[in-house]
């Protein structure tokens, strides 16, 4: 599934949002990696993020979704992004 970068709007793979924000995005200077989750977090929100209940290491064999922050099995990205992610605005739009 494709997603738009929340910082620059570039269309990227949904499971690559954090990597894009940290390495390729024109706004990458505004983000830093959370060592606990591996997610790209805005620098201005980083302290609050670290203190939040969402800043938890994912279980072994999982990666945190950059859109909803839920842990996703490493082999379950397609299902998560197309059917489960609450931050995917296309879910539920099918008629």
PDB file of N, CA and C in Angstrom:
ATOM      1  N   UNK A   1       0.839  -1.179   0.000  1.00  0.00           N
ATOM      2  CA  UNK A   1       0.000   0.000   0.000  1.00  0.00           C
ATOM      3  C   UNK A   1       0.881   1.238   0.000  1.00  0.00           C
ATOM      4  N   UNK A   2       0.475   2.220  -0.722  1.00  0.00           N
ATOM      5  CA  UNK A   2       1.202   3.475  -0.764  1.00  0.00           C
ATOM      6  C   UNK A   2       0.610   4.450   0.248  1.00  0.00           C
ATOM      7  N   UNK A   3       1.446   5.327   0.740  1.00  0.00           N
ATOM      8  CA  UNK A   3       1.026   6.345   1.693  1.00  0.00           C
ATOM      9  C   UNK A   3       1.732   7.647   1.352  1.00  0.00           C
ATOM     10  N   UNK A   4       1.167   8.734   1.799  1.00  0.00           N
ATOM     11  CA  UNK A   4       1.818  10.030   1.613  1.00  0.00           C
ATOM     12  C   UNK A   4       2.653  10.341   2.841  1.00  0.00           C
ATOM     13  N   UNK A   5       3.846  10.844   2.619  1.00  0.00           N
ATOM     14  CA  UNK A   5       4.691  11.272   3.729  1.00  0.00           C
ATOM     15  C   UNK A   5       3.981  12.408   4.458  1.00  0.00           C
ATOM     16  N   UNK A   6       3.861  12.327   5.788  1.00  0.00           N
ATOM     17  CA  UNK A   6       3.183  13.386   6.524  1.00  0.00           C
ATOM     18  C   UNK A   6       3.955  14.715   6.527  1.00  0.00           C
ATOM     19  N   UNK A   7       5.228  14.673   6.177  1.00  0.00           N
ATOM     20  CA  UNK A   7       6.033  15.892   6.204  1.00  0.00           C
ATOM     21  C   UNK A   7       6.150  16.561   4.834  1.00  0.00           C
ATOM     22  N   UNK A   8       6.374  15.767   3.794  1.00  0.00           N
ATOM     23  CA  UNK A   8       6.622  16.365   2.473  1.00  0.00           C
ATOM     24  C   UNK A   8       5.570  16.007   1.438  1.00  0.00           C
ATOM     25  N   UNK A   9       4.734  15.010   1.721  1.00  0.00           N
ATOM     26  CA  UNK A   9       3.682  14.622   0.800  1.00  0.00           C
ATOM     27  C   UNK A   9       4.090  13.628  -0.272  1.00  0.00           C
ATOM     28  N   UNK A  10       5.373  13.256  -0.324  1.00  0.00           N
ATOM     29  CA  UNK A  10       5.817  12.285  -1.323  1.00  0.00           C
ATOM     30  C   UNK A  10       5.110  10.958  -1.104  1.00  0.00           C
ATOM     31  N   UNK A  11       4.757  10.283  -2.179  1.00  0.00           N
ATOM     32  CA  UNK A  11       4.105   8.983  -2.093  1.00  0.00           C
ATOM     33  C   UNK A  11       5.177   7.906  -1.917  1.00  0.00           C
ATOM     34  N   UNK A  12       5.027   7.109  -0.854  1.00  0.00           N
ATOM     35  CA  UNK A  12       6.005   6.084  -0.506  1.00  0.00           C
ATOM     36  C   UNK A  12       5.266   4.822  -0.057  1.00  0.00           C
ATOM     37  N   UNK A  13       5.982   3.717   0.060  1.00  0.00           N
ATOM     38  CA  UNK A  13       5.398   2.489   0.604  1.00  0.00           C
ATOM     39  C   UNK A  13       5.004   2.738   2.064  1.00  0.00           C
ATOM     40  N   UNK A  14       3.829   2.253   2.446  1.00  0.00           N
ATOM     41  CA  UNK A  14       3.313   2.495   3.788  1.00  0.00           C
ATOM     42  C   UNK A  14       4.203   1.978   4.898  1.00  0.00           C
ATOM     43  N   UNK A  15       4.926   0.884   4.646  1.00  0.00           N
ATOM     44  CA  UNK A  15       5.790   0.332   5.690  1.00  0.00           C
ATOM     45  C   UNK A  15       7.177   0.974   5.685  1.00  0.00           C
ATOM     46  N   UNK A  16       7.374   2.002   4.870  1.00  0.00           N
ATOM     47  CA  UNK A  16       8.669   2.673   4.788  1.00  0.00           C
ATOM     48  C   UNK A  16       8.603   4.132   5.241  1.00  0.00           C
ATOM     49  N   UNK A  17       7.529   4.532   5.903  1.00  0.00           N
ATOM     50  CA  UNK A  17       7.355   5.934   6.290  1.00  0.00           C
ATOM     51  C   UNK A  17       8.484   6.403   7.201  1.00  0.00           C
ATOM     52  N   UNK A  18       8.789   5.651   8.251  1.00  0.00           N
ATOM     53  CA  UNK A  18       9.848   6.088   9.174  1.00  0.00           C
ATOM     54  C   UNK A  18      11.198   6.168   8.480  1.00  0.00           C
ATOM     55  N   UNK A  19      11.516   5.151   7.680  1.00  0.00           N
ATOM     56  CA  UNK A  19      12.796   5.172   6.965  1.00  0.00           C
ATOM     57  C   UNK A  19      12.883   6.395   6.057  1.00  0.00           C
ATOM     58  N   UNK A  20      11.812   6.691   5.360  1.00  0.00           N
ATOM     59  CA  UNK A  20      11.783   7.868   4.487  1.00  0.00           C
ATOM     60  C   UNK A  20      11.993   9.152   5.299  1.00  0.00           C
ATOM     61  N   UNK A  21      11.236   9.285   6.403  1.00  0.00           N
ATOM     62  CA  UNK A  21      11.345  10.496   7.222  1.00  0.00           C
ATOM     63  C   UNK A  21      12.752  10.700   7.776  1.00  0.00           C
ATOM     64  N   UNK A  22      13.439   9.614   8.055  1.00  0.00           N
ATOM     65  CA  UNK A  22      14.771   9.717   8.666  1.00  0.00           C
ATOM     66  C   UNK A  22      15.906   9.859   7.657  1.00  0.00           C
ATOM     67  N   UNK A  23      15.705   9.387   6.420  1.00  0.00           N
ATOM     68  CA  UNK A  23      16.839   9.351   5.494  1.00  0.00           C
ATOM     69  C   UNK A  23      16.635  10.098   4.181  1.00  0.00           C
ATOM     70  N   UNK A  24      15.411  10.163   3.675  1.00  0.00           N
ATOM     71  CA  UNK A  24      15.189  10.713   2.337  1.00  0.00           C
ATOM     72  C   UNK A  24      14.381  11.998   2.306  1.00  0.00           C
ATOM     73  N   UNK A  25      13.533  12.195   3.273  1.00  0.00           N
ATOM     74  CA  UNK A  25      12.586  13.301   3.263  1.00  0.00           C
ATOM     75  C   UNK A  25      13.298  14.655   3.305  1.00  0.00           C
ATOM     76  N   UNK A  26      12.751  15.600   2.558  1.00  0.00           N
ATOM     77  CA  UNK A  26      13.327  16.945   2.585  1.00  0.00           C
ATOM     78  C   UNK A  26      13.168  17.598   3.959  1.00  0.00           C
ATOM     79  N   UNK A  27      12.300  17.070   4.793  1.00  0.00           N
ATOM     80  CA  UNK A  27      12.086  17.576   6.159  1.00  0.00           C
ATOM     81  C   UNK A  27      12.733  16.671   7.208  1.00  0.00           C
ATOM     82  N   UNK A  28      13.686  15.813   6.805  1.00  0.00           N
ATOM     83  CA  UNK A  28      14.281  14.843   7.729  1.00  0.00           C
ATOM     84  C   UNK A  28      14.955  15.492   8.933  1.00  0.00           C
ATOM     85  N   UNK A  29      15.385  16.725   8.819  1.00  0.00           N
ATOM     86  CA  UNK A  29      16.020  17.410   9.949  1.00  0.00           C
ATOM     87  C   UNK A  29      15.028  17.646  11.093  1.00  0.00           C
ATOM     88  N   UNK A  30      13.737  17.536  10.809  1.00  0.00           N
ATOM     89  CA  UNK A  30      12.704  17.745  11.829  1.00  0.00           C
ATOM     90  C   UNK A  30      12.350  16.477  12.590  1.00  0.00           C
ATOM     91  N   UNK A  31      13.002  15.349  12.244  1.00  0.00           N
ATOM     92  CA  UNK A  31      12.661  14.055  12.839  1.00  0.00           C
ATOM     93  C   UNK A  31      13.885  13.391  13.449  1.00  0.00           C
ATOM     94  N   UNK A  32      13.619  12.540  14.411  1.00  0.00           N
ATOM     95  CA  UNK A  32      14.676  11.707  14.981  1.00  0.00           C
ATOM     96  C   UNK A  32      14.103  10.322  15.254  1.00  0.00           C
ATOM     97  N   UNK A  33      14.989   9.329  15.305  1.00  0.00           N
ATOM     98  CA  UNK A  33      14.548   7.960  15.508  1.00  0.00           C
ATOM     99  C   UNK A  33      14.373   7.652  16.987  1.00  0.00           C
ATOM    100  N   UNK A  34      13.247   7.074  17.321  1.00  0.00           N
ATOM    101  CA  UNK A  34      13.028   6.561  18.662  1.00  0.00           C
ATOM    102  C   UNK A  34      13.752   5.222  18.733  1.00  0.00           C
ATOM    103  N   UNK A  35      14.727   5.111  19.605  1.00  0.00           N
ATOM    104  CA  UNK A  35      15.506   3.873  19.725  1.00  0.00           C
ATOM    105  C   UNK A  35      14.673   2.731  20.311  1.00  0.00           C
ATOM    106  N   UNK A  36      13.585   3.058  20.986  1.00  0.00           N
ATOM    107  CA  UNK A  36      12.723   2.033  21.566  1.00  0.00           C
ATOM    108  C   UNK A  36      11.836   1.381  20.507  1.00  0.00           C
ATOM    109  N   UNK A  37      11.227   2.195  19.654  1.00  0.00           N
ATOM    110  CA  UNK A  37      10.261   1.694  18.679  1.00  0.00           C
ATOM    111  C   UNK A  37      10.801   1.624  17.253  1.00  0.00           C
ATOM    112  N   UNK A  38      11.838   2.389  16.958  1.00  0.00           N
ATOM    113  CA  UNK A  38      12.359   2.472  15.603  1.00  0.00           C
ATOM    114  C   UNK A  38      11.601   3.455  14.731  1.00  0.00           C
ATOM    115  N   UNK A  39      10.618   4.139  15.298  1.00  0.00           N
ATOM    116  CA  UNK A  39       9.804   5.081  14.543  1.00  0.00           C
ATOM    117  C   UNK A  39      10.474   6.443  14.419  1.00  0.00           C
ATOM    118  N   UNK A  40      10.135   7.149  13.361  1.00  0.00           N
ATOM    119  CA  UNK A  40      10.561   8.536  13.186  1.00  0.00           C
ATOM    120  C   UNK A  40       9.562   9.411  13.943  1.00  0.00           C
ATOM    121  N   UNK A  41      10.065  10.198  14.864  1.00  0.00           N
ATOM    122  CA  UNK A  41       9.215  11.058  15.690  1.00  0.00           C
ATOM    123  C   UNK A  41       9.678  12.498  15.497  1.00  0.00           C
ATOM    124  N   UNK A  42       8.733  13.396  15.381  1.00  0.00           N
ATOM    125  CA  UNK A  42       9.081  14.809  15.250  1.00  0.00           C
ATOM    126  C   UNK A  42       9.883  15.285  16.454  1.00  0.00           C
ATOM    127  N   UNK A  43      10.925  16.046  16.194  1.00  0.00           N
ATOM    128  CA  UNK A  43      11.803  16.502  17.277  1.00  0.00           C
ATOM    129  C   UNK A  43      11.047  17.296  18.334  1.00  0.00           C
ATOM    130  N   UNK A  44      10.071  18.093  17.928  1.00  0.00           N
ATOM    131  CA  UNK A  44       9.337  18.906  18.897  1.00  0.00           C
ATOM    132  C   UNK A  44       8.431  18.061  19.795  1.00  0.00           C
ATOM    133  N   UNK A  45       8.086  16.857  19.356  1.00  0.00           N
ATOM    134  CA  UNK A  45       7.214  15.978  20.135  1.00  0.00           C
ATOM    135  C   UNK A  45       7.971  14.837  20.809  1.00  0.00           C
ATOM    136  N   UNK A  46       9.292  14.805  20.650  1.00  0.00           N
ATOM    137  CA  UNK A  46      10.055  13.633  21.070  1.00  0.00           C
ATOM    138  C   UNK A  46      10.008  13.376  22.575  1.00  0.00           C
ATOM    139  N   UNK A  47      10.160  14.378  23.390  1.00  0.00           N
ATOM    140  CA  UNK A  47      10.148  14.186  24.850  1.00  0.00           C
ATOM    141  C   UNK A  47       8.793  13.646  25.293  1.00  0.00           C
ATOM    142  N   UNK A  48       7.714  14.230  24.773  1.00  0.00           N
ATOM    143  CA  UNK A  48       6.375  13.741  25.115  1.00  0.00           C
ATOM    144  C   UNK A  48       6.169  12.312  24.617  1.00  0.00           C
ATOM    145  N   UNK A  49       6.691  12.013  23.419  1.00  0.00           N
ATOM    146  CA  UNK A  49       6.587  10.665  22.874  1.00  0.00           C
ATOM    147  C   UNK A  49       7.236   9.653  23.810  1.00  0.00           C
ATOM    148  N   UNK A  50       8.448   9.944  24.265  1.00  0.00           N
ATOM    149  CA  UNK A  50       9.165   9.004  25.128  1.00  0.00           C
ATOM    150  C   UNK A  50       8.427   8.741  26.431  1.00  0.00           C
ATOM    151  N   UNK A  51       7.670   9.702  26.894  1.00  0.00           N
ATOM    152  CA  UNK A  51       6.925   9.545  28.142  1.00  0.00           C
ATOM    153  C   UNK A  51       5.549   8.909  27.922  1.00  0.00           C
ATOM    154  N   UNK A  52       5.163   8.724  26.663  1.00  0.00           N
ATOM    155  CA  UNK A  52       3.820   8.217  26.374  1.00  0.00           C
ATOM    156  C   UNK A  52       3.760   6.689  26.467  1.00  0.00           C
ATOM    157  N   UNK A  53       2.550   6.191  26.573  1.00  0.00           N
ATOM    158  CA  UNK A  53       2.348   4.738  26.630  1.00  0.00           C
ATOM    159  C   UNK A  53       2.593   4.082  25.272  1.00  0.00           C
ATOM    160  N   UNK A  54       2.641   4.846  24.192  1.00  0.00           N
ATOM    161  CA  UNK A  54       2.883   4.288  22.865  1.00  0.00           C
ATOM    162  C   UNK A  54       4.355   3.983  22.623  1.00  0.00           C
ATOM    163  N   UNK A  55       5.229   4.562  23.415  1.00  0.00           N
ATOM    164  CA  UNK A  55       6.667   4.347  23.247  1.00  0.00           C
ATOM    165  C   UNK A  55       7.061   3.054  23.955  1.00  0.00           C
ATOM    166  N   UNK A  56       6.760   1.944  23.277  1.00  0.00           N
ATOM    167  CA  UNK A  56       7.072   0.618  23.802  1.00  0.00           C
ATOM    168  C   UNK A  56       7.717  -0.204  22.703  1.00  0.00           C
ATOM    169  N   UNK A  57       8.709  -0.991  23.055  1.00  0.00           N
ATOM    170  CA  UNK A  57       9.368  -1.845  22.072  1.00  0.00           C
ATOM    171  C   UNK A  57       8.374  -2.884  21.552  1.00  0.00           C
ATOM    172  N   UNK A  58       8.365  -3.101  20.236  1.00  0.00           N
ATOM    173  CA  UNK A  58       7.466  -4.126  19.698  1.00  0.00           C
ATOM    174  C   UNK A  58       7.974  -5.516  20.070  1.00  0.00           C
ATOM    175  N   UNK A  59       7.082  -6.506  20.091  1.00  0.00           N
ATOM    176  CA  UNK A  59       7.521  -7.876  20.367  1.00  0.00           C
ATOM    177  C   UNK A  59       8.507  -8.357  19.290  1.00  0.00           C
ATOM    178  N   UNK A  60       9.286  -9.354  19.618  1.00  0.00           N
ATOM    179  CA  UNK A  60      10.206  -9.952  18.645  1.00  0.00           C
ATOM    180  C   UNK A  60       9.430 -10.386  17.406  1.00  0.00           C
ATOM    181  N   UNK A  61       9.985 -10.077  16.239  1.00  0.00           N
ATOM    182  CA  UNK A  61       9.337 -10.440  14.993  1.00  0.00           C
ATOM    183  C   UNK A  61       8.283  -9.450  14.535  1.00  0.00           C
ATOM    184  N   UNK A  62       8.212  -8.309  15.193  1.00  0.00           N
ATOM    185  CA  UNK A  62       7.251  -7.265  14.857  1.00  0.00           C
ATOM    186  C   UNK A  62       7.990  -5.938  14.658  1.00  0.00           C
ATOM    187  N   UNK A  63       7.335  -5.047  13.933  1.00  0.00           N
ATOM    188  CA  UNK A  63       7.816  -3.685  13.742  1.00  0.00           C
ATOM    189  C   UNK A  63       6.648  -2.752  13.981  1.00  0.00           C
ATOM    190  N   UNK A  64       6.908  -1.582  14.530  1.00  0.00           N
ATOM    191  CA  UNK A  64       5.823  -0.632  14.775  1.00  0.00           C
ATOM    192  C   UNK A  64       5.386   0.034  13.475  1.00  0.00           C
ATOM    193  N   UNK A  65       4.085   0.138  13.293  1.00  0.00           N
ATOM    194  CA  UNK A  65       3.528   0.824  12.133  1.00  0.00           C
ATOM    195  C   UNK A  65       3.739   2.327  12.289  1.00  0.00           C
ATOM    196  N   UNK A  66       4.279   2.959  11.276  1.00  0.00           N
ATOM    197  CA  UNK A  66       4.531   4.395  11.314  1.00  0.00           C
ATOM    198  C   UNK A  66       3.256   5.225  11.265  1.00  0.00           C
ATOM    199  N   UNK A  67       2.159   4.606  10.861  1.00  0.00           N
ATOM    200  CA  UNK A  67       0.904   5.334  10.751  1.00  0.00           C
ATOM    201  C   UNK A  67       0.087   5.283  12.040  1.00  0.00           C
ATOM    202  N   UNK A  68      -0.012   4.092  12.657  1.00  0.00           N
ATOM    203  CA  UNK A  68      -0.856   3.945  13.851  1.00  0.00           C
ATOM    204  C   UNK A  68      -0.068   3.555  15.102  1.00  0.00           C
ATOM    205  N   UNK A  69       1.210   3.231  14.943  1.00  0.00           N
ATOM    206  CA  UNK A  69       2.126   2.853  16.028  1.00  0.00           C
ATOM    207  C   UNK A  69       1.893   1.464  16.598  1.00  0.00           C
ATOM    208  N   UNK A  70       0.931   0.708  16.064  1.00  0.00           N
ATOM    209  CA  UNK A  70       0.700  -0.656  16.531  1.00  0.00           C
ATOM    210  C   UNK A  70       1.827  -1.579  16.068  1.00  0.00           C
ATOM    211  N   UNK A  71       2.156  -2.618  16.853  1.00  0.00           N
ATOM    212  CA  UNK A  71       3.137  -3.596  16.384  1.00  0.00           C
ATOM    213  C   UNK A  71       2.524  -4.480  15.292  1.00  0.00           C
ATOM    214  N   UNK A  72       3.292  -4.694  14.232  1.00  0.00           N
ATOM    215  CA  UNK A  72       2.832  -5.479  13.089  1.00  0.00           C
ATOM    216  C   UNK A  72       3.823  -6.618  12.877  1.00  0.00           C
ATOM    217  N   UNK A  73       3.344  -7.858  12.716  1.00  0.00           N
ATOM    218  CA  UNK A  73       4.269  -8.962  12.417  1.00  0.00           C
ATOM    219  C   UNK A  73       5.049  -8.634  11.144  1.00  0.00           C
ATOM    220  N   UNK A  74       6.314  -9.002  11.130  1.00  0.00           N
ATOM    221  CA  UNK A  74       7.163  -8.680   9.985  1.00  0.00           C
ATOM    222  C   UNK A  74       6.607  -9.206   8.664  1.00  0.00           C
ATOM    223  N   UNK A  75       5.835 -10.282   8.711  1.00  0.00           N
ATOM    224  CA  UNK A  75       5.250 -10.822   7.478  1.00  0.00           C
ATOM    225  C   UNK A  75       3.783 -10.427   7.322  1.00  0.00           C
ATOM    226  N   UNK A  76       3.309  -9.456   8.094  1.00  0.00           N
ATOM    227  CA  UNK A  76       1.898  -9.088   8.068  1.00  0.00           C
ATOM    228  C   UNK A  76       1.592  -7.683   7.613  1.00  0.00           C
ATOM    229  N   UNK A  77       2.534  -7.040   6.934  1.00  0.00           N
ATOM    230  CA  UNK A  77       2.333  -5.644   6.539  1.00  0.00           C
ATOM    231  C   UNK A  77       1.186  -5.448   5.563  1.00  0.00           C
ATOM    232  N   UNK A  78       1.074  -6.303   4.576  1.00  0.00           N
ATOM    233  CA  UNK A  78       0.024  -6.125   3.573  1.00  0.00           C
ATOM    234  C   UNK A  78      -1.357  -6.170   4.218  1.00  0.00           C
ATOM    235  N   UNK A  79      -1.587  -7.160   5.058  1.00  0.00           N
ATOM    236  CA  UNK A  79      -2.883  -7.279   5.732  1.00  0.00           C
ATOM    237  C   UNK A  79      -3.108  -6.081   6.650  1.00  0.00           C
ATOM    238  N   UNK A  80      -2.097  -5.703   7.401  1.00  0.00           N
ATOM    239  CA  UNK A  80      -2.256  -4.578   8.323  1.00  0.00           C
ATOM    240  C   UNK A  80      -2.617  -3.303   7.563  1.00  0.00           C
ATOM    241  N   UNK A  81      -1.832  -2.987   6.543  1.00  0.00           N
ATOM    242  CA  UNK A  81      -2.041  -1.723   5.839  1.00  0.00           C
ATOM    243  C   UNK A  81      -3.315  -1.694   4.998  1.00  0.00           C
ATOM    244  N   UNK A  82      -3.768  -2.833   4.522  1.00  0.00           N
ATOM    245  CA  UNK A  82      -4.956  -2.837   3.670  1.00  0.00           C
ATOM    246  C   UNK A  82      -6.252  -3.143   4.408  1.00  0.00           C
ATOM    247  N   UNK A  83      -6.162  -3.741   5.613  1.00  0.00           N
ATOM    248  CA  UNK A  83      -7.394  -4.155   6.292  1.00  0.00           C
ATOM    249  C   UNK A  83      -7.498  -3.766   7.754  1.00  0.00           C
ATOM    250  N   UNK A  84      -6.373  -3.454   8.407  1.00  0.00           N
ATOM    251  CA  UNK A  84      -6.419  -3.287   9.862  1.00  0.00           C
ATOM    252  C   UNK A  84      -5.992  -1.917  10.379  1.00  0.00           C
ATOM    253  N   UNK A  85      -5.119  -1.230   9.691  1.00  0.00           N
ATOM    254  CA  UNK A  85      -4.550   0.010  10.214  1.00  0.00           C
ATOM    255  C   UNK A  85      -5.624   1.087  10.375  1.00  0.00           C
ATOM    256  N   UNK A  86      -5.866   1.544  11.602  1.00  0.00           N
ATOM    257  CA  UNK A  86      -6.909   2.550  11.820  1.00  0.00           C
ATOM    258  C   UNK A  86      -6.549   3.911  11.209  1.00  0.00           C
ATOM    259  N   UNK A  87      -5.304   4.096  10.831  1.00  0.00           N
ATOM    260  CA  UNK A  87      -4.899   5.369  10.229  1.00  0.00           C
ATOM    261  C   UNK A  87      -4.911   5.338   8.701  1.00  0.00           C
ATOM    262  N   UNK A  88      -5.344   4.228   8.118  1.00  0.00           N
ATOM    263  CA  UNK A  88      -5.479   4.145   6.666  1.00  0.00           C
ATOM    264  C   UNK A  88      -6.871   4.644   6.308  1.00  0.00           C
ATOM    265  N   UNK A  89      -6.967   5.825   5.695  1.00  0.00           N
ATOM    266  CA  UNK A  89      -8.284   6.377   5.394  1.00  0.00           C
ATOM    267  C   UNK A  89      -9.074   5.582   4.359  1.00  0.00           C
ATOM    268  N   UNK A  90      -8.440   4.686   3.637  1.00  0.00           N
ATOM    269  CA  UNK A  90      -9.138   3.896   2.614  1.00  0.00           C
ATOM    270  C   UNK A  90      -9.880   2.694   3.180  1.00  0.00           C
ATOM    271  N   UNK A  91      -9.519   2.267   4.381  1.00  0.00           N
ATOM    272  CA  UNK A  91     -10.207   1.129   4.987  1.00  0.00           C
ATOM    273  C   UNK A  91     -11.640   1.541   5.291  1.00  0.00           C
ATOM    274  N   UNK A  92     -12.561   0.703   4.873  1.00  0.00           N
ATOM    275  CA  UNK A  92     -13.976   0.990   5.119  1.00  0.00           C
ATOM    276  C   UNK A  92     -14.620   1.797   4.001  1.00  0.00           C
ATOM    277  N   UNK A  93     -13.841   2.240   3.028  1.00  0.00           N
ATOM    278  CA  UNK A  93     -14.395   3.026   1.932  1.00  0.00           C
ATOM    279  C   UNK A  93     -14.908   2.146   0.804  1.00  0.00           C
ATOM    280  N   UNK A  94     -14.504   0.849   0.776  1.00  0.00           N
ATOM    281  CA  UNK A  94     -14.948  -0.038  -0.289  1.00  0.00           C
ATOM    282  C   UNK A  94     -16.459  -0.215  -0.193  1.00  0.00           C
ATOM    283  N   UNK A  95     -17.079  -0.295  -1.348  1.00  0.00           N
ATOM    284  CA  UNK A  95     -18.546  -0.450  -1.345  1.00  0.00           C
ATOM    285  C   UNK A  95     -18.932  -1.757  -1.981  1.00  0.00           C
TER     286      UNK A  95
END
